[in-house]
Amino acid sequence: MTDQDTNLATVAAATPAQHPGGAGPAPSVPVASDDPGRWGRVDADGTVYVRTEEGERSVGSWQAGEPAEGLAHFARRFDDVRTEVELLDTRLTSGAGDPKQALASVRTIKDSLAEAHVVGDLASLAAKLEALIVKAEAAVEAGKAAKEAARIEAVAKKQALVDEAEQIANDSTQWKVAGDRLRQMLDEWKAVRGVDRKTDEQLWRRFAKARDAFNRRRGSHFADLDRQRATAKQRKQEIVEEAERIADSDDWGDTATRYKDLMTEWKAAGRAPKDADDALWQRFRGAQDRFFARRSEAFSERDAEFGENARRKEELLAEAEQIDPAGPGGLEAARAQLYKLQERWDEIGKVPRERVRELEGRLRAVEEKVRGAVDAQWRRSDPEAEARVAQFRERVEQFESQAAKARSAGNDRKAKEAEAQAAQWREWLAAAEDSLASR
């Protein structure tokens, strides 16, 4: 026996052989070379016999030396077969190797025992081989079951990949995420083994069809998106050109409103290609900023002018509030002074919006003070009431005529001043007429 055979035999002996299904150990086979004479003999003419249950059987001839040496030679050959059987048992027990190949080897050895040129316990070896046949057959069946289970699991994995791919193809709009997932799924598909060819081809056709459908839908989406962005670019180009065209307008109110509308139109236009969108936005903002910077500067100048107007009207009010209808010159002098102050008031122009109510209120208070004095004089001068009514009516007509002439001449300022005076005298006329009617 070689050193390798000795090692294999040691491994086999160290690994108890088990019958399938949890049965006890397979029959033990004695080592023939330990006591060759127990299992055979050599007769006088050198014929070597092995003892079997059916009797002795000639296994060869030994003429080269002592009969014991011949018997030992055939015993070692038996031990070689025994070692091979033990190795097959070990492999079946550990699950290493192909059980179908092991079964074929066991059967081959068993079929050869009847003619084997060996000396040893052939009955124990035959029983051992019978047990290994049962064990190998069970291993083959278990392998088939495991292979079928693995096939079913592999089919299920690929079926799940197909279902997911079809769901992505039909529903997903997360184009990048879905595309990355499909590429990952292809790698997962390749890693799945053990599916029969027919089923694999059927599933692959569905999987490939789903990928193609997703790619077509994604391509169509981005083609539509490109068209939309081209349209958006054209519309935003038009918006920018208008924004740049009106940036130098002095029509502050309407132009500011138009910029607000253009911003709404910009948002409604959608996104253009990123580079173009950014460039157009910079142009739009530049035009808008230029207009509002000019408007801010103009408003600052106007606010300064209006502030100066307010200061001048405050000075005028300080003078107007000194009018005393009962002072030197009487009521006529007070009215004349008020009239001149009103003309100067209109000439000064506008004041800041937040000051209008305050300043106009103070002027009305002066006007009401003078009007109250007129009313009081009317009540004290009955004989003169009708003459005053006629005089007031004449003054109303006079100022209305002046307003009409100024309007015809295109002098709106003079027309407004005359109309304001006519309105004042009309109020006094009404008061005078009421006074006459109540007497």
Short mmCIF file of C-alpha atoms in Angstrom, two decimals:
data_model
loop_
_atom_site.label_atom_id
_atom_site.label_comp_id
_atom_site.label_asym_id
_atom_site.label_seq_id
_atom_site.Cartn_x
_atom_site.Cartn_y
_atom_site.Cartn_z
CA MET A 1 0.00 0.00 0.00
CA THR A 2 1.37 3.44 -0.91
CA ASP A 3 1.66 6.37 1.52
CA GLN A 4 -1.24 8.12 -0.29
CA ASP A 5 -3.43 5.04 0.10
CA THR A 6 -2.53 4.91 3.77
CA ASN A 7 -3.55 8.56 4.24
CA LEU A 8 -6.85 8.07 2.37
CA ALA A 9 -7.59 5.05 4.47
CA THR A 10 -6.88 7.05 7.63
CA VAL A 11 -9.30 9.79 6.50
CA ALA A 12 -11.95 7.22 5.68
CA ALA A 13 -11.53 5.55 9.06
CA ALA A 14 -11.77 8.90 10.87
CA THR A 15 -15.12 9.75 9.17
CA PRO A 16 -17.90 7.37 10.22
CA ALA A 17 -20.02 6.33 7.24
CA GLN A 18 -23.74 7.01 7.71
CA HIS A 19 -26.72 5.54 5.90
CA PRO A 20 -29.08 8.10 4.30
CA GLY A 21 -31.98 9.21 6.39
CA GLY A 22 -30.00 9.11 9.60
CA ALA A 23 -29.36 5.29 9.65
CA GLY A 24 -26.44 3.76 11.56
CA PRO A 25 -22.90 3.39 10.23
CA ALA A 26 -22.19 1.22 7.18
CA PRO A 27 -20.65 -2.23 7.87
CA SER A 28 -17.01 -2.15 8.83
CA VAL A 29 -14.51 -3.94 6.59
CA PRO A 30 -11.37 -5.42 8.25
CA VAL A 31 -7.93 -4.61 6.87
CA ALA A 32 -6.84 -7.79 5.06
CA SER A 33 -3.06 -7.21 5.25
CA ASP A 34 -3.16 -7.38 9.06
CA ASP A 35 -3.89 -11.17 8.88
CA PRO A 36 -3.94 -12.43 5.29
CA GLY A 37 -4.15 -16.07 6.38
CA ARG A 38 -7.56 -15.41 7.89
CA TRP A 39 -9.02 -14.70 4.44
CA GLY A 40 -7.13 -17.03 2.11
CA ARG A 41 -4.32 -19.55 1.45
CA VAL A 42 -1.65 -20.59 -1.10
CA ASP A 43 -1.47 -24.30 -2.04
CA ALA A 44 1.63 -26.26 -2.86
CA ASP A 45 1.62 -25.44 -6.55
CA GLY A 46 1.34 -21.67 -5.83
CA THR A 47 -2.39 -21.17 -6.50
CA VAL A 48 -3.85 -18.43 -4.31
CA TYR A 49 -7.38 -18.88 -2.88
CA VAL A 50 -9.76 -16.51 -1.11
CA ARG A 51 -12.36 -17.83 1.29
CA THR A 52 -15.99 -16.73 0.58
CA GLU A 53 -19.40 -17.67 1.95
CA GLU A 54 -19.79 -20.01 -1.04
CA GLY A 55 -16.38 -21.58 -0.49
CA GLU A 56 -12.85 -21.03 -1.78
CA ARG A 57 -12.21 -19.24 -5.07
CA SER A 58 -8.94 -19.09 -6.95
CA VAL A 59 -7.72 -15.52 -7.36
CA GLY A 60 -4.27 -16.03 -8.89
CA SER A 61 -0.90 -17.78 -8.73
CA TRP A 62 2.26 -16.96 -6.80
CA GLN A 63 5.58 -18.42 -7.98
CA ALA A 64 8.01 -15.62 -7.15
CA GLY A 65 8.70 -16.37 -3.52
CA GLU A 66 7.33 -17.62 -0.26
CA PRO A 67 3.61 -18.42 -0.15
CA ALA A 68 3.09 -15.92 2.69
CA GLU A 69 4.45 -13.16 0.47
CA GLY A 70 1.98 -14.09 -2.26
CA LEU A 71 -0.88 -14.10 0.22
CA ALA A 72 0.19 -10.68 1.54
CA HIS A 73 0.36 -9.34 -2.02
CA PHE A 74 -3.26 -10.25 -2.76
CA ALA A 75 -4.32 -8.96 0.69
CA ARG A 76 -2.78 -5.56 -0.12
CA ARG A 77 -4.73 -5.50 -3.36
CA PHE A 78 -7.89 -6.10 -1.31
CA ASP A 79 -6.91 -3.24 0.99
CA ASP A 80 -6.52 -0.96 -2.05
CA VAL A 81 -10.12 -1.71 -3.03
CA ARG A 82 -11.20 -1.28 0.59
CA THR A 83 -9.49 2.17 0.70
CA GLU A 84 -11.23 3.24 -2.51
CA VAL A 85 -14.58 2.21 -1.01
CA GLU A 86 -13.84 4.09 2.22
CA LEU A 87 -13.00 7.23 0.22
CA LEU A 88 -16.27 6.93 -1.67
CA ASP A 89 -18.08 6.60 1.68
CA THR A 90 -16.30 9.68 3.02
CA ARG A 91 -17.20 11.74 -0.02
CA LEU A 92 -20.85 10.71 0.15
CA THR A 93 -20.98 11.54 3.84
CA SER A 94 -19.37 14.95 3.43
CA GLY A 95 -21.36 15.82 0.31
CA ALA A 96 -18.19 16.42 -1.70
CA GLY A 97 -18.15 15.36 -5.33
CA ASP A 98 -20.90 14.10 -7.61
CA PRO A 99 -23.16 11.47 -5.98
CA LYS A 100 -24.07 10.07 -9.42
CA GLN A 101 -20.41 9.45 -10.19
CA ALA A 102 -19.91 7.94 -6.72
CA LEU A 103 -22.90 5.63 -7.26
CA ALA A 104 -21.46 4.45 -10.58
CA SER A 105 -18.09 3.77 -8.96
CA VAL A 106 -19.66 1.79 -6.10
CA ARG A 107 -21.67 -0.32 -8.53
CA THR A 108 -18.62 -0.96 -10.67
CA ILE A 109 -16.61 -2.17 -7.66
CA LYS A 110 -19.49 -4.33 -6.47
CA ASP A 111 -19.93 -5.92 -9.88
CA SER A 112 -16.18 -6.68 -10.00
CA LEU A 113 -16.00 -8.48 -6.63
CA ALA A 114 -17.02 -11.85 -8.03
CA GLU A 115 -13.90 -11.90 -10.24
CA ALA A 116 -11.62 -9.70 -8.12
CA HIS A 117 -8.05 -11.05 -7.64
CA VAL A 118 -7.84 -10.11 -3.98
CA VAL A 119 -7.72 -11.79 -0.60
CA GLY A 120 -9.84 -10.32 2.18
CA ASP A 121 -13.30 -10.15 3.80
CA LEU A 122 -15.30 -10.05 0.56
CA ALA A 123 -18.62 -10.53 2.40
CA SER A 124 -18.07 -7.45 4.57
CA LEU A 125 -16.88 -5.48 1.56
CA ALA A 126 -19.99 -6.53 -0.44
CA ALA A 127 -22.24 -5.52 2.47
CA LYS A 128 -20.40 -2.22 2.68
CA LEU A 129 -20.93 -1.65 -1.03
CA GLU A 130 -24.64 -2.50 -0.75
CA ALA A 131 -24.98 0.10 2.01
CA LEU A 132 -23.08 2.64 -0.08
CA ILE A 133 -25.37 2.00 -3.06
CA VAL A 134 -28.37 2.86 -0.88
CA LYS A 135 -26.54 5.88 0.47
CA ALA A 136 -25.46 7.06 -2.99
CA GLU A 137 -28.95 6.61 -4.42
CA ALA A 138 -30.35 8.72 -1.57
CA ALA A 139 -27.68 11.33 -2.23
CA VAL A 140 -28.58 11.37 -5.91
CA GLU A 141 -32.26 11.91 -5.07
CA ALA A 142 -31.36 14.58 -2.52
CA GLY A 143 -29.20 16.26 -5.15
CA LYS A 144 -32.08 16.21 -7.60
CA ALA A 145 -34.40 17.71 -4.98
CA ALA A 146 -31.83 20.37 -4.07
CA LYS A 147 -31.26 21.14 -7.73
CA GLU A 148 -35.01 21.47 -8.30
CA ALA A 149 -35.37 23.70 -5.22
CA ALA A 150 -32.49 25.84 -6.47
CA ARG A 151 -34.12 25.98 -9.90
CA ILE A 152 -37.44 27.06 -8.39
CA GLU A 153 -35.68 29.70 -6.30
CA ALA A 154 -33.73 30.94 -9.33
CA VAL A 155 -36.91 31.13 -11.41
CA ALA A 156 -38.61 33.07 -8.62
CA LYS A 157 -35.71 35.54 -8.49
CA LYS A 158 -35.81 36.11 -12.23
CA GLN A 159 -39.60 36.32 -12.17
CA ALA A 160 -39.34 39.02 -9.49
CA LEU A 161 -36.83 40.91 -11.66
CA VAL A 162 -39.18 40.64 -14.63
CA ASP A 163 -42.15 41.91 -12.59
CA GLU A 164 -40.14 44.85 -11.29
CA ALA A 165 -38.82 45.67 -14.78
CA GLU A 166 -42.35 45.63 -16.21
CA GLN A 167 -43.60 47.88 -13.41
CA ILE A 168 -40.77 50.33 -14.11
CA ALA A 169 -41.46 50.19 -17.84
CA ASN A 170 -45.14 51.00 -17.34
CA ASP A 171 -45.16 53.49 -14.48
CA SER A 172 -41.84 55.01 -13.48
CA THR A 173 -41.03 58.64 -14.34
CA GLN A 174 -37.92 58.78 -12.15
CA TRP A 175 -35.82 58.42 -15.26
CA LYS A 176 -32.32 58.41 -13.77
CA VAL A 177 -33.18 56.30 -10.72
CA ALA A 178 -35.15 53.83 -12.83
CA GLY A 179 -32.41 53.61 -15.48
CA ASP A 180 -29.78 52.93 -12.81
CA ARG A 181 -32.03 50.30 -11.26
CA LEU A 182 -32.52 48.50 -14.59
CA ARG A 183 -28.74 48.36 -15.11
CA GLN A 184 -28.32 46.96 -11.61
CA MET A 185 -31.08 44.42 -12.28
CA LEU A 186 -29.22 43.21 -15.39
CA ASP A 187 -26.20 42.40 -13.21
CA GLU A 188 -28.49 40.61 -10.74
CA TRP A 189 -30.03 38.65 -13.63
CA LYS A 190 -26.62 37.44 -14.80
CA ALA A 191 -25.75 36.29 -11.27
CA VAL A 192 -28.81 33.99 -11.04
CA ARG A 193 -27.96 30.42 -12.12
CA GLY A 194 -29.84 27.17 -12.38
CA VAL A 195 -32.88 28.13 -14.50
CA ASP A 196 -33.74 25.71 -17.29
CA ARG A 197 -33.09 27.08 -20.76
CA LYS A 198 -36.72 27.26 -21.93
CA THR A 199 -37.94 29.13 -18.83
CA ASP A 200 -34.88 31.37 -18.88
CA GLU A 201 -35.49 32.37 -22.50
CA GLN A 202 -39.17 33.13 -21.81
CA LEU A 203 -38.34 35.29 -18.80
CA TRP A 204 -35.48 37.01 -20.64
CA ARG A 205 -37.77 38.02 -23.51
CA ARG A 206 -40.12 39.71 -21.03
CA PHE A 207 -37.26 41.35 -19.17
CA ALA A 208 -35.65 42.65 -22.38
CA LYS A 209 -39.02 43.86 -23.68
CA ALA A 210 -39.62 45.81 -20.46
CA ARG A 211 -36.18 47.45 -20.67
CA ASP A 212 -36.80 48.40 -24.30
CA ALA A 213 -40.23 49.83 -23.44
CA PHE A 214 -38.75 51.94 -20.64
CA ASN A 215 -35.97 53.21 -22.90
CA ARG A 216 -38.49 54.19 -25.58
CA ARG A 217 -40.71 55.96 -23.08
CA ARG A 218 -37.73 57.76 -21.56
CA GLY A 219 -36.48 58.77 -25.02
CA SER A 220 -39.91 60.10 -25.94
CA HIS A 221 -40.08 62.05 -22.67
CA PHE A 222 -36.75 63.74 -23.22
CA ALA A 223 -37.60 64.46 -26.86
CA ASP A 224 -40.80 66.20 -25.69
CA LEU A 225 -38.79 67.97 -23.02
CA ASP A 226 -36.32 69.21 -25.61
CA ARG A 227 -39.18 70.57 -27.71
CA GLN A 228 -40.75 72.23 -24.67
CA ARG A 229 -37.43 73.78 -23.70
CA ALA A 230 -36.88 75.07 -27.22
CA THR A 231 -40.33 76.70 -27.10
CA ALA A 232 -39.58 78.10 -23.63
CA LYS A 233 -36.28 79.50 -24.89
CA GLN A 234 -38.02 81.27 -27.77
CA ARG A 235 -40.70 82.72 -25.47
CA LYS A 236 -38.15 83.88 -22.90
CA GLN A 237 -36.10 85.47 -25.67
CA GLU A 238 -39.17 87.54 -26.57
CA ILE A 239 -39.72 88.46 -22.91
CA VAL A 240 -36.09 89.56 -22.53
CA GLU A 241 -36.22 91.68 -25.68
CA GLU A 242 -39.33 93.49 -24.41
CA ALA A 243 -37.77 93.93 -20.96
CA GLU A 244 -34.69 95.51 -22.53
CA ARG A 245 -36.83 97.69 -24.80
CA ILE A 246 -38.83 99.24 -21.94
CA ALA A 247 -35.92 99.58 -19.53
CA ASP A 248 -35.47 103.28 -20.50
CA SER A 249 -39.16 104.17 -20.14
CA ASP A 250 -40.16 107.11 -17.93
CA ASP A 251 -43.72 105.85 -17.57
CA TRP A 252 -42.97 104.57 -14.11
CA GLY A 253 -46.34 103.14 -13.10
CA ASP A 254 -47.34 101.31 -16.29
CA THR A 255 -43.81 100.06 -16.93
CA ALA A 256 -43.45 98.70 -13.39
CA THR A 257 -46.76 96.88 -13.86
CA ARG A 258 -45.54 95.51 -17.17
CA TYR A 259 -42.38 94.16 -15.54
CA LYS A 260 -44.55 92.38 -13.00
CA ASP A 261 -46.57 90.83 -15.84
CA LEU A 262 -43.38 89.84 -17.66
CA MET A 263 -42.18 88.03 -14.54
CA THR A 264 -45.44 86.06 -14.47
CA GLU A 265 -45.04 85.23 -18.15
CA TRP A 266 -41.43 84.16 -17.53
CA LYS A 267 -42.51 81.65 -14.90
CA ALA A 268 -45.33 80.37 -17.12
CA ALA A 269 -42.94 79.83 -20.06
CA GLY A 270 -41.25 76.86 -18.36
CA ARG A 271 -37.57 75.95 -18.32
CA ALA A 272 -35.29 76.47 -21.30
CA PRO A 273 -31.98 74.57 -21.65
CA LYS A 274 -29.95 75.41 -18.56
CA ASP A 275 -27.18 77.46 -20.18
CA ALA A 276 -29.64 79.47 -22.27
CA ASP A 277 -32.04 79.84 -19.33
CA ASP A 278 -29.33 81.26 -17.08
CA ALA A 279 -28.09 83.68 -19.75
CA LEU A 280 -31.59 84.91 -20.58
CA TRP A 281 -32.39 85.34 -16.89
CA GLN A 282 -29.32 87.50 -16.40
CA ARG A 283 -30.40 89.71 -19.30
CA PHE A 284 -33.95 89.96 -17.96
CA ARG A 285 -32.80 90.86 -14.46
CA GLY A 286 -30.31 93.35 -15.86
CA ALA A 287 -33.01 95.19 -17.83
CA GLN A 288 -35.41 95.14 -14.89
CA ASP A 289 -32.76 96.37 -12.46
CA ARG A 290 -31.81 99.19 -14.82
CA PHE A 291 -35.41 100.41 -15.03
CA PHE A 292 -36.06 100.24 -11.29
CA ALA A 293 -32.75 101.93 -10.53
CA ARG A 294 -33.79 104.81 -12.81
CA ARG A 295 -37.24 104.91 -11.21
CA SER A 296 -35.73 104.93 -7.72
CA GLU A 297 -33.48 107.83 -8.70
CA ALA A 298 -36.41 109.73 -10.21
CA PHE A 299 -38.55 109.07 -7.15
CA SER A 300 -35.75 110.26 -4.92
CA GLU A 301 -35.61 113.52 -6.87
CA ARG A 302 -39.39 113.81 -6.83
CA ASP A 303 -39.52 113.12 -3.09
CA ALA A 304 -36.95 115.86 -2.56
CA GLU A 305 -39.05 118.22 -4.68
CA PHE A 306 -42.26 117.23 -2.90
CA GLY A 307 -40.56 117.71 0.45
CA GLU A 308 -39.58 121.24 -0.55
CA ASN A 309 -43.18 121.87 -1.70
CA ALA A 310 -44.43 120.74 1.70
CA ARG A 311 -42.05 123.14 3.42
CA ARG A 312 -43.26 126.04 1.25
CA LYS A 313 -46.91 125.15 1.90
CA GLU A 314 -46.22 125.08 5.62
CA GLU A 315 -44.87 128.62 5.33
CA LEU A 316 -47.96 129.59 3.31
CA LEU A 317 -50.24 128.03 5.92
CA ALA A 318 -48.48 129.94 8.67
CA GLU A 319 -49.35 133.12 6.76
CA ALA A 320 -52.91 131.96 5.99
CA GLU A 321 -53.62 131.09 9.60
CA GLN A 322 -52.91 134.73 10.47
CA ILE A 323 -55.87 135.96 8.31
CA ASP A 324 -58.43 137.74 10.51
CA PRO A 325 -61.77 138.65 8.86
CA ALA A 326 -62.38 141.02 11.75
CA GLY A 327 -59.03 142.77 11.40
CA PRO A 328 -58.03 145.85 9.41
CA GLY A 329 -59.66 145.89 5.96
CA GLY A 330 -62.49 143.64 7.14
CA LEU A 331 -63.98 140.70 5.37
CA GLU A 332 -63.16 141.86 1.84
CA ALA A 333 -59.48 142.15 2.69
CA ALA A 334 -59.54 138.67 4.30
CA ARG A 335 -61.19 137.18 1.21
CA ALA A 336 -58.73 138.86 -1.11
CA GLN A 337 -55.80 137.65 0.96
CA LEU A 338 -57.20 134.09 1.01
CA TYR A 339 -57.68 134.16 -2.75
CA LYS A 340 -54.05 135.12 -3.33
CA LEU A 341 -52.89 132.43 -0.92
CA GLN A 342 -54.96 129.83 -2.78
CA GLU A 343 -53.33 130.82 -6.08
CA ARG A 344 -49.88 130.50 -4.56
CA TRP A 345 -50.89 127.15 -3.01
CA ASP A 346 -51.80 125.73 -6.40
CA GLU A 347 -48.61 127.04 -7.97
CA ILE A 348 -46.43 125.26 -5.41
CA GLY A 349 -47.59 121.84 -6.62
CA LYS A 350 -47.65 118.37 -5.06
CA VAL A 351 -46.38 117.31 -1.62
CA PRO A 352 -45.52 113.82 -0.26
CA ARG A 353 -48.62 111.65 -0.10
CA GLU A 354 -48.40 111.18 3.65
CA ARG A 355 -48.56 115.01 4.14
CA VAL A 356 -51.55 115.73 1.89
CA ARG A 357 -54.31 115.22 4.47
CA GLU A 358 -52.52 117.23 7.12
CA LEU A 359 -51.75 120.25 4.90
CA GLU A 360 -55.06 120.27 3.04
CA GLY A 361 -56.90 120.06 6.36
CA ARG A 362 -55.15 123.14 7.71
CA LEU A 363 -55.99 125.10 4.52
CA ARG A 364 -59.64 124.05 4.71
CA ALA A 365 -59.75 125.25 8.30
CA VAL A 366 -58.67 128.75 7.13
CA GLU A 367 -61.22 128.68 4.28
CA GLU A 368 -63.98 127.68 6.70
CA LYS A 369 -62.98 130.48 9.07
CA VAL A 370 -63.33 133.09 6.28
CA ARG A 371 -66.55 131.50 4.98
CA GLY A 372 -67.98 131.56 8.49
CA ALA A 373 -67.19 135.26 8.76
CA VAL A 374 -68.96 135.88 5.41
CA ASP A 375 -72.01 133.97 6.62
CA ALA A 376 -72.05 136.01 9.81
CA GLN A 377 -71.82 139.28 7.83
CA TRP A 378 -74.71 138.18 5.60
CA ARG A 379 -76.83 137.60 8.61
CA ARG A 380 -75.99 141.07 9.93
CA SER A 381 -76.53 142.97 6.61
CA ASP A 382 -80.05 142.20 5.44
CA PRO A 383 -80.42 145.20 3.07
CA GLU A 384 -77.27 144.20 1.28
CA ALA A 385 -78.02 140.46 1.01
CA GLU A 386 -79.55 140.59 -2.47
CA ALA A 387 -76.74 142.76 -3.75
CA ARG A 388 -74.24 140.26 -2.37
CA VAL A 389 -76.05 137.41 -4.04
CA ALA A 390 -75.86 139.25 -7.34
CA GLN A 391 -72.23 140.08 -6.72
CA PHE A 392 -71.40 136.45 -5.88
CA ARG A 393 -73.22 135.22 -8.94
CA GLU A 394 -71.31 137.68 -11.07
CA ARG A 395 -68.02 136.48 -9.61
CA VAL A 396 -68.96 132.84 -10.25
CA GLU A 397 -69.76 133.64 -13.86
CA GLN A 398 -66.56 135.66 -14.17
CA PHE A 399 -64.35 132.79 -12.97
CA GLU A 400 -66.24 130.22 -15.04
CA SER A 401 -65.66 132.40 -18.12
CA GLN A 402 -61.95 132.67 -17.26
CA ALA A 403 -61.73 128.91 -16.84
CA ALA A 404 -63.39 128.29 -20.21
CA LYS A 405 -61.05 130.70 -21.97
CA ALA A 406 -57.98 129.18 -20.31
CA ARG A 407 -59.12 125.69 -21.21
CA SER A 408 -59.65 126.75 -24.84
CA ALA A 409 -56.16 128.27 -24.88
CA GLY A 410 -54.68 125.03 -23.58
CA ASN A 411 -53.64 126.53 -20.25
CA ASP A 412 -54.79 123.80 -17.90
CA ARG A 413 -53.17 125.31 -14.83
CA LYS A 414 -54.99 128.66 -15.21
CA ALA A 415 -58.19 126.80 -16.01
CA LYS A 416 -57.91 124.77 -12.79
CA GLU A 417 -57.19 127.88 -10.74
CA ALA A 418 -60.23 129.69 -12.22
CA GLU A 419 -62.42 126.64 -11.64
CA ALA A 420 -61.26 126.47 -8.03
CA GLN A 421 -62.16 130.13 -7.53
CA ALA A 422 -65.51 129.61 -9.24
CA ALA A 423 -66.19 126.70 -6.91
CA GLN A 424 -65.32 128.85 -3.87
CA TRP A 425 -67.59 131.69 -4.99
CA ARG A 426 -70.30 129.17 -5.85
CA GLU A 427 -70.27 127.94 -2.26
CA TRP A 428 -70.56 131.51 -1.02
CA LEU A 429 -73.37 132.19 -3.52
CA ALA A 430 -75.23 129.15 -2.26
CA ALA A 431 -74.80 130.31 1.31
CA ALA A 432 -76.06 133.78 0.39
CA GLU A 433 -79.06 132.37 -1.44
CA ASP A 434 -79.85 130.10 1.51
CA SER A 435 -79.65 133.09 3.81
CA LEU A 436 -82.08 135.06 1.64
CA ALA A 437 -84.44 132.12 1.40
CA SER A 438 -84.51 131.67 5.16
CA ARG A 439 -85.45 135.29 5.91
#
